[in-house]
Coordinates of C-alpha atoms and ligand atoms in Angstrom, one line a residue:
M1 CA 0.0 0.0 0.0
T2 CA 1.7 3.1 -1.2
S3 CA -0.6 5.4 0.7
I4 CA 1.0 4.5 4.1
P5 CA 3.8 6.9 4.7
L6 CA 7.0 5.9 6.4
A7 CA 6.7 5.8 10.2
V8 CA 10.0 7.5 10.6
E9 CA 12.3 9.2 8.2
M10 CA 15.6 10.7 9.3
R11 CA 17.2 12.8 6.6
G12 CA 20.9 13.7 6.8
V13 CA 20.9 13.8 10.6
T14 CA 24.2 15.0 12.0
K15 CA 25.2 15.3 15.6
V16 CA 28.6 16.6 16.8
F17 CA 30.0 16.2 20.2
P18 CA 33.3 17.9 21.1
G19 CA 35.9 16.0 19.1
V20 CA 33.6 13.4 17.6
V21 CA 30.9 13.3 14.9
A22 CA 28.5 10.9 16.5
N23 CA 26.1 10.9 13.6
D24 CA 27.3 11.9 10.2
S25 CA 24.5 12.8 7.8
V26 CA 22.4 9.7 8.7
D27 CA 19.5 8.7 6.5
L28 CA 17.1 6.2 8.2
N29 CA 13.8 5.0 7.1
I30 CA 11.5 3.0 9.3
H31 CA 8.3 1.4 7.8
A32 CA 5.1 1.2 9.7
G33 CA 4.6 -2.3 10.9
E34 CA 8.3 -3.4 11.0
I35 CA 10.9 -4.3 13.5
H36 CA 14.0 -2.5 12.5
A37 CA 17.4 -3.2 14.1
L38 CA 20.1 -0.6 14.5
L39 CA 23.3 -2.5 14.5
G40 CA 26.8 -1.3 15.2
E41 CA 29.9 -1.5 17.4
N42 CA 30.3 0.4 20.6
G43 CA 30.5 4.1 19.7
A44 CA 29.0 3.7 16.3
G45 CA 26.4 6.4 17.1
K46 CA 23.3 4.2 17.7
S47 CA 22.2 5.6 21.0
T48 CA 22.9 9.2 19.9
L49 CA 20.7 8.8 16.8
M50 CA 17.8 7.4 18.8
N51 CA 18.2 10.0 21.6
I52 CA 17.6 12.5 18.8
L53 CA 14.4 10.8 17.8
A54 CA 13.3 10.6 21.4
G55 CA 13.9 14.3 22.0
L56 CA 16.9 14.0 24.3
Y57 CA 19.4 15.6 21.9
Q58 CA 18.9 18.2 19.2
P59 CA 20.6 17.4 15.9
D60 CA 23.1 19.8 14.5
G61 CA 21.8 19.2 11.0
G62 CA 19.1 17.2 9.1
E63 CA 15.4 16.6 9.5
V64 CA 13.1 14.2 11.2
W65 CA 9.8 13.2 9.6
L66 CA 7.1 11.2 11.3
H67 CA 4.2 9.6 9.3
G68 CA 5.1 11.7 6.3
E69 CA 5.2 15.0 8.0
P70 CA 8.1 17.1 9.3
A71 CA 8.4 16.7 13.1
V72 CA 9.9 19.1 15.7
I73 CA 11.1 17.1 18.6
R74 CA 12.6 19.4 21.2
S75 CA 12.1 17.3 24.3
P76 CA 11.1 13.8 25.4
S77 CA 7.6 15.1 26.1
D78 CA 7.4 16.3 22.5
A79 CA 8.5 12.8 21.4
I80 CA 5.8 11.1 23.5
R81 CA 3.1 13.5 22.2
L82 CA 4.2 12.4 18.7
G83 CA 4.1 8.8 19.7
V84 CA 7.8 8.1 20.0
G85 CA 8.8 6.2 23.2
M86 CA 12.2 5.0 24.2
V87 CA 13.3 2.4 26.7
H88 CA 16.9 3.4 27.7
Q89 CA 19.7 1.1 28.5
H90 CA 19.6 2.2 32.1
F91 CA 16.1 2.2 33.3
K92 CA 14.6 5.3 34.8
L93 CA 12.1 3.7 37.3
V94 CA 11.5 5.0 40.8
Q95 CA 12.4 2.0 43.0
P96 CA 10.2 2.8 46.1
Q97 CA 7.1 3.2 44.0
T98 CA 4.8 0.6 42.5
V99 CA 4.5 -0.5 38.9
A100 CA 1.3 1.5 38.4
E101 CA 2.7 4.6 40.0
N102 CA 5.8 4.4 37.7
V103 CA 3.6 3.9 34.6
I104 CA 1.6 7.1 35.2
L105 CA 4.5 9.1 36.5
G106 CA 4.9 12.4 34.7
L107 CA 1.5 12.2 33.0
K108 CA -0.4 15.5 32.9
E109 CA -3.5 14.5 34.9
P110 CA -3.4 15.6 38.6
A111 CA -2.0 12.6 40.4
F112 CA -4.2 12.9 43.5
R113 CA -7.3 12.6 41.3
L114 CA -6.1 9.5 39.5
D115 CA -8.0 6.3 40.1
M116 CA -5.2 3.9 40.9
K117 CA -7.5 0.9 40.8
R118 CA -8.5 1.8 37.2
T119 CA -5.0 2.5 36.2
A120 CA -3.9 -0.9 37.6
R121 CA -6.6 -2.6 35.6
E122 CA -5.6 -0.8 32.4
I123 CA -2.0 -1.9 33.0
S124 CA -3.0 -5.5 33.5
A125 CA -5.0 -5.4 30.3
L126 CA -2.1 -4.0 28.4
G127 CA 0.2 -6.6 30.0
E128 CA -2.2 -9.3 28.9
Q129 CA -2.5 -8.0 25.4
Y130 CA 1.3 -7.9 24.8
K131 CA 2.2 -10.8 27.2
L132 CA 4.1 -8.5 29.4
T133 CA 3.0 -10.0 32.7
V134 CA 3.8 -7.9 35.7
D135 CA 1.8 -7.1 38.9
P136 CA 0.7 -3.5 38.7
N137 CA 0.8 -3.3 42.5
A138 CA 4.3 -4.7 43.0
Y139 CA 7.1 -2.3 44.0
I140 CA 9.9 -1.8 41.5
W141 CA 12.5 -3.0 44.0
Q142 CA 10.7 -6.3 44.2
L143 CA 11.1 -7.0 40.5
S144 CA 13.8 -8.7 38.5
V145 CA 15.6 -6.7 35.8
G146 CA 13.6 -8.5 33.1
E147 CA 10.4 -7.5 34.8
Q148 CA 11.6 -3.9 35.2
Q149 CA 12.2 -3.8 31.5
R150 CA 8.6 -4.9 31.0
V151 CA 7.4 -2.0 33.1
E152 CA 9.4 0.4 31.0
I153 CA 7.8 -1.0 27.8
L154 CA 4.3 -0.9 29.4
K155 CA 5.0 2.7 30.4
M156 CA 5.5 3.6 26.7
L157 CA 2.5 1.5 25.5
Y158 CA 0.4 3.2 28.2
R159 CA 1.4 6.5 26.6
N160 CA 0.2 5.2 23.2
A161 CA 3.7 4.9 21.6
D162 CA 3.4 4.1 18.0
I163 CA 7.2 4.0 17.5
L164 CA 9.0 2.1 20.3
I165 CA 12.7 2.3 20.6
L166 CA 14.7 -0.1 22.7
D167 CA 18.4 0.5 23.4
E168 CA 20.2 -2.8 23.8
P169 CA 17.2 -4.5 25.5
T170 CA 18.5 -8.0 25.6
A171 CA 21.7 -7.2 27.5
V172 CA 19.9 -7.8 30.8
L173 CA 17.9 -10.8 29.8
T174 CA 18.3 -14.6 29.8
P175 CA 18.1 -16.2 26.3
Q176 CA 14.5 -17.3 27.1
E177 CA 13.5 -13.8 28.2
S178 CA 15.0 -12.4 25.0
E179 CA 12.9 -14.8 22.9
E180 CA 9.8 -13.6 24.8
L181 CA 10.7 -10.0 24.2
G182 CA 11.1 -10.8 20.5
L183 CA 7.5 -12.2 20.5
T184 CA 6.2 -9.1 22.4
L185 CA 7.8 -6.8 19.8
R186 CA 6.1 -8.9 17.0
R187 CA 2.7 -8.4 18.8
M188 CA 3.3 -4.7 18.9
I189 CA 3.9 -4.3 15.2
E190 CA 0.7 -6.1 14.5
E191 CA -1.2 -3.4 16.2
P192 CA -2.4 -0.3 14.3
A193 CA -0.7 2.9 15.0
I194 CA -2.8 5.7 16.5
R195 CA -1.1 8.4 14.5
G196 CA -0.3 8.4 10.8
R197 CA -2.5 7.1 8.0
G198 CA -3.4 3.5 8.6
G199 CA -0.1 2.0 9.3
N200 CA 0.9 -0.3 12.2
K201 CA 3.2 0.4 15.1
A202 CA 6.9 0.2 14.5
V203 CA 9.8 -1.0 16.7
I204 CA 13.4 0.1 16.5
F205 CA 15.8 -2.0 18.5
I206 CA 19.5 -1.2 19.1
S207 CA 21.8 -4.1 19.3
H208 CA 25.4 -5.2 18.7
K209 CA 24.4 -8.9 18.7
L210 CA 24.2 -10.3 15.1
D211 CA 22.3 -13.3 16.3
E212 CA 19.2 -11.5 17.6
V213 CA 19.3 -9.0 14.7
T214 CA 18.9 -11.8 12.2
R215 CA 16.3 -13.5 14.4
F216 CA 14.0 -10.6 15.5
A217 CA 14.3 -7.9 12.9
D218 CA 12.6 -7.4 9.5
R219 CA 15.3 -5.0 8.4
V220 CA 18.5 -3.8 9.7
T221 CA 20.5 -0.6 9.4
V222 CA 24.2 -0.9 10.1
L223 CA 26.0 2.1 11.5
R224 CA 29.8 2.5 11.6
G225 CA 31.7 5.5 12.8
G226 CA 28.5 7.6 12.8
K227 CA 27.6 6.8 9.2
V228 CA 25.1 4.4 7.7
E229 CA 26.8 1.5 6.0
A230 CA 23.7 -0.2 4.7
T231 CA 20.1 -1.0 5.2
L232 CA 19.2 -4.6 4.4
D233 CA 16.3 -7.0 4.7
T234 CA 17.2 -9.6 7.3
P235 CA 15.9 -12.7 5.7
G236 CA 18.7 -13.3 3.2
V237 CA 21.5 -11.5 5.0
S238 CA 24.2 -13.6 6.7
K239 CA 25.9 -12.9 10.0
A240 CA 29.3 -12.7 8.3
E241 CA 28.0 -10.0 6.0
L242 CA 26.6 -8.0 8.8
A243 CA 29.8 -8.4 10.8
S244 CA 31.9 -7.1 8.0
L245 CA 29.7 -4.1 7.5
M246 CA 29.8 -3.5 11.2
V247 CA 33.6 -3.6 11.6
G248 CA 34.6 -2.6 8.0
R249 CA 36.5 -5.8 7.1
S250 CA 35.8 -9.5 6.9
V251 CA 35.7 -11.4 10.1
I252 CA 36.3 -15.1 10.9
F253 CA 33.9 -16.5 13.4
Q254 CA 35.1 -19.9 14.3
I255 CA 37.7 -19.9 17.1
E256 CA 39.6 -23.1 17.5
K257 CA 39.5 -24.5 21.0
P258 CA 42.3 -27.1 21.3
P259 CA 41.1 -30.1 23.3
Y260 CA 41.2 -29.8 27.1
V261 CA 44.5 -31.6 27.7
E262 CA 46.6 -30.2 24.9
G263 CA 49.8 -28.7 26.4
V264 CA 48.8 -29.8 29.8
T265 CA 49.6 -33.1 31.4
E266 CA 47.1 -35.3 33.2
E267 CA 49.0 -34.5 36.4
T268 CA 48.8 -30.7 36.1
R269 CA 45.1 -31.0 35.1
Q270 CA 44.4 -32.4 38.6
E271 CA 46.0 -29.4 40.2
V272 CA 43.7 -26.8 41.6
L273 CA 45.2 -23.4 41.0
F274 CA 42.6 -21.4 43.0
A275 CA 39.3 -22.1 44.6
V276 CA 36.6 -20.7 46.7
H277 CA 34.8 -22.6 49.4
D278 CA 31.3 -21.8 50.8
L279 CA 32.0 -18.1 50.1
H280 CA 29.7 -15.4 51.4
A281 CA 30.0 -11.7 50.8
L282 CA 27.8 -8.6 50.7
N283 CA 27.1 -6.2 47.8
D284 CA 27.6 -2.4 47.9
K285 CA 24.2 -2.0 49.6
G286 CA 25.2 -4.3 52.4
L287 CA 22.9 -7.1 51.1
P288 CA 23.9 -10.7 50.6
A289 CA 25.6 -11.0 47.2
L290 CA 27.3 -14.4 47.5
D291 CA 25.5 -17.2 49.3
G292 CA 27.8 -20.1 49.7
V293 CA 29.8 -20.3 46.4
T294 CA 32.1 -23.2 46.0
L295 CA 34.3 -23.5 42.9
D296 CA 37.7 -25.0 41.9
I297 CA 39.7 -23.7 39.0
H298 CA 42.2 -26.3 37.7
A299 CA 45.4 -25.9 35.7
G300 CA 44.7 -25.8 31.9
E301 CA 41.1 -24.9 32.1
I302 CA 38.8 -21.9 31.6
L303 CA 35.9 -22.0 34.0
G304 CA 33.1 -19.7 32.8
I305 CA 30.6 -17.9 35.0
A306 CA 27.3 -17.3 33.3
G307 CA 24.4 -15.4 34.7
V308 CA 22.2 -12.3 34.2
A309 CA 24.0 -9.2 35.5
G310 CA 23.6 -8.6 39.2
N311 CA 23.6 -12.2 40.4
G312 CA 26.9 -12.1 42.3
Q313 CA 29.3 -12.4 39.4
R314 CA 31.1 -9.1 40.1
E315 CA 31.2 -9.7 43.8
L316 CA 32.7 -13.2 43.2
A317 CA 35.5 -11.7 41.1
E318 CA 36.1 -9.0 43.7
T319 CA 36.3 -11.2 46.7
I320 CA 38.8 -13.5 45.0
T321 CA 41.0 -10.6 44.0
G322 CA 40.9 -8.9 47.4
L323 CA 38.7 -6.0 46.4
R324 CA 35.8 -7.1 48.5
N325 CA 35.5 -8.4 52.0
V326 CA 34.6 -12.1 52.5
T327 CA 32.1 -12.4 55.3
S328 CA 32.5 -16.2 55.6
G329 CA 34.1 -19.0 53.7
Q330 CA 37.5 -19.3 52.1
V331 CA 39.6 -18.2 49.1
L332 CA 42.5 -20.5 48.3
V333 CA 45.3 -19.6 45.9
R334 CA 48.3 -21.7 44.8
S335 CA 51.0 -19.3 45.6
G336 CA 53.4 -18.7 42.8
G337 CA 51.3 -20.9 40.5
H338 CA 52.0 -24.4 39.3
G339 CA 53.9 -26.5 41.8
G340 CA 53.4 -23.9 44.6
K341 CA 51.5 -24.3 47.8
L342 CA 47.8 -23.8 48.1
V343 CA 47.5 -21.0 50.7
D344 CA 44.5 -19.4 52.4
A345 CA 44.1 -16.0 50.7
T346 CA 40.8 -15.1 52.3
N347 CA 40.6 -11.3 52.8
H348 CA 44.1 -10.8 51.6
S349 CA 44.8 -7.3 50.3
P350 CA 44.7 -6.9 46.5
H351 CA 48.5 -6.3 46.8
Q352 CA 49.0 -9.7 48.6
I353 CA 46.9 -11.5 46.0
I354 CA 49.0 -10.0 43.2
E355 CA 52.1 -11.2 45.1
D356 CA 50.6 -14.6 45.3
G357 CA 50.4 -14.6 41.5
L358 CA 46.7 -14.2 40.8
S359 CA 45.9 -11.6 38.1
H360 CA 42.7 -9.7 37.4
V361 CA 41.2 -8.3 34.2
P362 CA 38.6 -6.0 35.7
G363 CA 35.2 -5.3 34.1
D364 CA 35.8 -1.5 34.6
R365 CA 38.7 -0.9 32.3
L366 CA 39.6 2.7 33.0
G367 CA 38.4 2.7 36.6
I368 CA 40.8 0.2 38.1
G369 CA 42.3 -1.3 35.0
L370 CA 44.6 1.4 33.7
V371 CA 45.9 4.9 34.4
G372 CA 44.5 6.9 31.5
N373 CA 47.2 9.6 31.3
L374 CA 50.1 7.3 31.6
A375 CA 51.8 5.9 28.5
I376 CA 51.0 2.3 27.3
S377 CA 54.5 1.3 28.4
D378 CA 54.0 2.6 31.9
N379 CA 50.7 0.9 32.2
I380 CA 52.1 -2.4 31.1
I381 CA 54.8 -2.3 33.7
L382 CA 52.5 -1.1 36.6
K383 CA 52.9 -4.6 38.1
E384 CA 56.3 -5.7 36.9
Y385 CA 58.4 -2.7 37.8
R386 CA 59.8 -4.2 41.0
Q387 CA 61.7 -6.9 39.0
A388 CA 65.0 -6.7 37.2
P389 CA 65.7 -5.9 34.4
L390 CA 63.0 -3.3 34.4
S391 CA 64.4 -1.6 37.5
R392 CA 67.8 -1.6 39.1
G393 CA 67.6 -0.6 42.7
P394 CA 65.1 2.3 42.9
F395 CA 65.6 3.3 39.3
L396 CA 63.5 2.3 36.3
N397 CA 65.3 1.3 33.2
R398 CA 63.5 3.1 30.4
T399 CA 65.1 1.2 27.6
S400 CA 64.2 -2.2 29.0
I401 CA 60.7 -0.9 29.7
G402 CA 60.3 0.3 26.2
L403 CA 61.5 -3.0 24.7
F404 CA 59.3 -5.0 27.1
A405 CA 56.3 -3.0 26.2
E406 CA 57.0 -3.2 22.5
R407 CA 57.2 -7.0 22.7
L408 CA 53.8 -7.2 24.5
V409 CA 52.2 -4.7 22.2
K410 CA 53.2 -6.9 19.3
A411 CA 52.3 -10.2 20.9
F412 CA 48.8 -8.9 21.8
H413 CA 48.2 -7.0 18.6
V414 CA 47.6 -3.7 20.2
A415 CA 47.1 -1.1 17.4
T416 CA 49.1 1.9 18.3
P417 CA 51.8 4.0 16.6
N418 CA 54.1 3.6 19.6
V419 CA 54.2 2.5 23.3
E420 CA 54.6 6.1 24.6
R421 CA 51.0 7.0 23.7
P422 CA 48.7 7.7 26.7
V423 CA 46.3 4.8 27.1
R424 CA 43.3 7.1 27.2
L425 CA 43.8 7.6 23.5
L426 CA 43.3 3.9 22.7
S427 CA 40.1 2.4 21.6
G428 CA 38.2 0.0 23.9
G429 CA 39.6 -3.1 22.2
N430 CA 43.1 -2.0 22.5
L431 CA 42.7 -0.9 26.1
Q432 CA 41.5 -4.4 26.9
K433 CA 44.5 -5.9 25.1
V434 CA 46.9 -3.8 27.1
I435 CA 45.3 -4.9 30.4
L436 CA 45.4 -8.5 29.2
A437 CA 49.0 -8.2 28.2
R438 CA 49.9 -6.8 31.6
E439 CA 47.8 -9.2 33.7
I440 CA 48.7 -12.3 31.8
T441 CA 52.4 -11.5 31.8
A442 CA 52.4 -10.7 35.5
S443 CA 50.5 -13.7 36.6
S444 CA 51.6 -17.1 37.6
G445 CA 48.9 -18.7 35.4
L446 CA 46.0 -17.7 37.7
L447 CA 43.6 -15.3 36.1
V448 CA 40.2 -13.8 36.9
A449 CA 38.8 -12.1 33.8
V450 CA 35.6 -10.1 34.0
H451 CA 33.8 -9.3 30.7
P452 CA 37.1 -9.2 28.9
T453 CA 35.4 -8.8 25.5
R454 CA 32.4 -6.7 26.4
G455 CA 31.9 -3.9 23.9
L456 CA 34.8 -5.0 21.7
D457 CA 34.4 -5.4 17.9
V458 CA 34.5 -8.8 16.5
G459 CA 38.2 -8.7 15.6
A460 CA 39.4 -7.5 19.0
T461 CA 37.1 -10.1 20.7
E462 CA 38.7 -12.8 18.7
S463 CA 42.2 -11.7 19.6
V464 CA 41.3 -11.4 23.3
Q465 CA 39.7 -14.9 23.3
R466 CA 42.8 -16.3 21.6
S467 CA 45.1 -14.9 24.2
L468 CA 43.0 -16.6 26.9
L469 CA 43.1 -19.9 25.1
D470 CA 46.9 -19.6 24.6
E471 CA 47.3 -19.1 28.4
R472 CA 45.1 -22.1 29.0
A473 CA 47.2 -24.2 26.6
K474 CA 50.2 -23.3 28.7
G475 CA 48.5 -24.6 31.8
A476 CA 46.9 -21.4 33.2
G477 CA 43.7 -21.6 35.3
I478 CA 41.2 -18.9 34.2
L479 CA 37.9 -17.8 35.8
L480 CA 36.0 -16.0 33.0
V481 CA 32.9 -14.0 33.9
S482 CA 30.9 -13.2 30.8
E483 CA 27.3 -12.3 29.8
D484 CA 27.9 -13.7 26.3
L485 CA 26.8 -17.3 26.2
D486 CA 28.3 -17.9 22.8
E487 CA 31.7 -16.9 24.2
L488 CA 31.3 -19.1 27.2
L489 CA 30.2 -22.1 25.1
S490 CA 33.1 -21.6 22.6
I491 CA 36.1 -21.1 24.9
C492 CA 35.3 -22.5 28.3
D493 CA 35.8 -26.1 29.6
R494 CA 33.2 -25.8 32.2
I495 CA 30.4 -23.3 32.8
A496 CA 29.0 -22.5 36.2
V497 CA 25.7 -20.6 36.3
M498 CA 25.1 -18.0 39.1
F499 CA 21.7 -17.0 40.3
E500 CA 21.0 -14.8 43.3
G501 CA 24.5 -15.4 44.7
K502 CA 24.4 -19.2 44.4
V503 CA 25.9 -21.6 41.8
M504 CA 22.9 -23.3 40.2
G505 CA 25.1 -25.9 38.6
I506 CA 28.3 -26.5 36.7
L507 CA 28.1 -28.0 33.2
P508 CA 30.9 -29.2 30.9
A509 CA 30.8 -26.7 28.0
E510 CA 30.7 -29.4 25.3
N511 CA 27.4 -30.8 26.8
A512 CA 25.9 -27.5 27.7
N513 CA 23.2 -25.8 25.5
R514 CA 21.8 -22.3 25.6
N515 CA 18.4 -23.5 26.6
E516 CA 19.6 -25.3 29.7
L517 CA 21.9 -22.5 30.7
G518 CA 19.1 -20.0 30.2
L519 CA 16.8 -22.0 32.6
M520 CA 19.6 -22.1 35.2
M521 CA 20.2 -18.3 34.7
A522 CA 16.5 -17.8 35.6
G523 CA 17.0 -19.8 38.8
E524 CA 15.6 -23.1 37.8
N525 CA 17.3 -26.3 39.0
V526 CA 18.4 -28.5 36.2
D527 CA 19.3 -32.1 37.0
E528 CA 23.0 -32.7 36.8
Ligands
ADP1 N1 26.9 13.1 25.6 C1 28.0 12.9 24.9 N2 29.0 13.8 25.0 C2 30.1 13.6 24.2 N3 30.3 12.5 23.4 C3 29.3 11.6 23.3 C4 28.1 11.8 24.1 N4 27.3 10.7 23.8 C5 28.0 10.0 22.9 N5 29.2 10.5 22.6 C6 30.2 10.0 21.7 O1 29.5 9.8 20.4 C7 29.9 8.6 19.8 C8 28.7 7.7 19.6 O2 28.2 7.3 20.8 P1 26.9 6.4 21.0 O3 25.8 7.0 20.2 O4 26.7 6.3 22.5 O5 27.3 5.0 20.4 P2 26.6 3.6 20.5 O6 25.3 3.7 21.1 O7 26.6 3.1 19.1 O8 27.6 2.8 21.3 C9 31.0 8.0 20.7 O9 32.2 8.4 20.2 C10 30.7 8.6 22.0 O10 31.9 8.7 22.8
MG2 MG1 24.7 2.9 22.9

């Protein structure tokens, strides 16, 4: 039907931040009745573009048309009036209020006049229609992250959104919850839009996961460096094609995992390099975060930790590396690595843990991982500088440091003109490689890695994963916390699933499947 205008048309939209063109003359067409994915690496400009559509940012150039008419969107309330609703990456719900109170928050009607019973009924009906089940009278703090996301979506539907934007919605969901979300989005686009001339509602979802883009979307627009690379129909486009559009060169997907015992003898494989026993710890709010976690990490293995964010993974990594207090239970570390003595390292300082030979690739790269203003070479030696030949007495040997750093930069494929560049000028992938280089080199084969590939492009991801597998082949024991199930399945030997501070089970990676892992991530017991 040619009479139905485009739901959204962005024409030559440009947005400049100091030092970066976040969106560079972007053309984007969204049809009524479609699910449209916006795909791109971290920093490609996806959120910025959608924040413009949702009225949070004003473009520096270009135009936005809605339903065939020019639209002026100066604020989020303009956007909502025009039927554009956005669910942000970080939810904006008020924790001490109920679902219903959050849904009506900010609506123009005088709150004291509102009939909360009626509102609750309307929310239930909407929930039923879209299969977004959530109790309207529950408090936000009582809800899981997945349920909170449903509230955000309901909030937009309650405001009669015709164009729903979701920014990386599946990052906080289990695989099953992601599938359900996909179905909900399908239901949405089958509903007629209130505005426009006879079209259906439209959904735009931002993602950097190729898998769900090809599964959920009707069409996809790929952004790279603020520019549109292509808009394609998803049936008929391959993941390899999308990946190369996303990163600008072709990408190899399969990563070879050598068999478990290669490079490691049967004897070393028995050796526990570090372990936690019945570990308990509190989170930043003083609530229980770890509830009796027991794990062994052996020589020559990568033990993966799967789980939806916020189920104790971060606290686990922090207690092992001395950054968080253990309230009860034990952390054991084989001091000096292979052949050393297994010592009780419970509540050791981070410094002592490093001395014991355990290294840490933290999830927060610039926070505790690196010193932004220091040169790459200085960051690389942050841990090593006490040892000859990098220092002699109290003096640092600049030549040796430079050579050492150059060797590591080469070995870990860090893209930089030289090792004297401050690390803050490196891209995310290269930052992560610098941390890996440092931590792996400084360790005695004991490593805790938290989200080492999060936000990296496909190429950098592959080289980080390869480094981890290389260390494993040399007999290292690695605890890998990741939210990426494909990563866990492809490089781990065993996968432990955490839910509400407990280990729900540990599966050999070769026998594990996404479905089973997903159920465990949602707290269901799966028979071992
Ligand atoms: N508020 C801001 N101020 C300055 N720079 C920003 C701001 N928001 C985004 N950027 C920059 O704009 C670029 C695109 O960012 P963003 O739209 O968040 O990308 P994506 O969502 O694709 O990861 C990045 O280089 C980012 O650092
Ligand atoms: Mg973003």
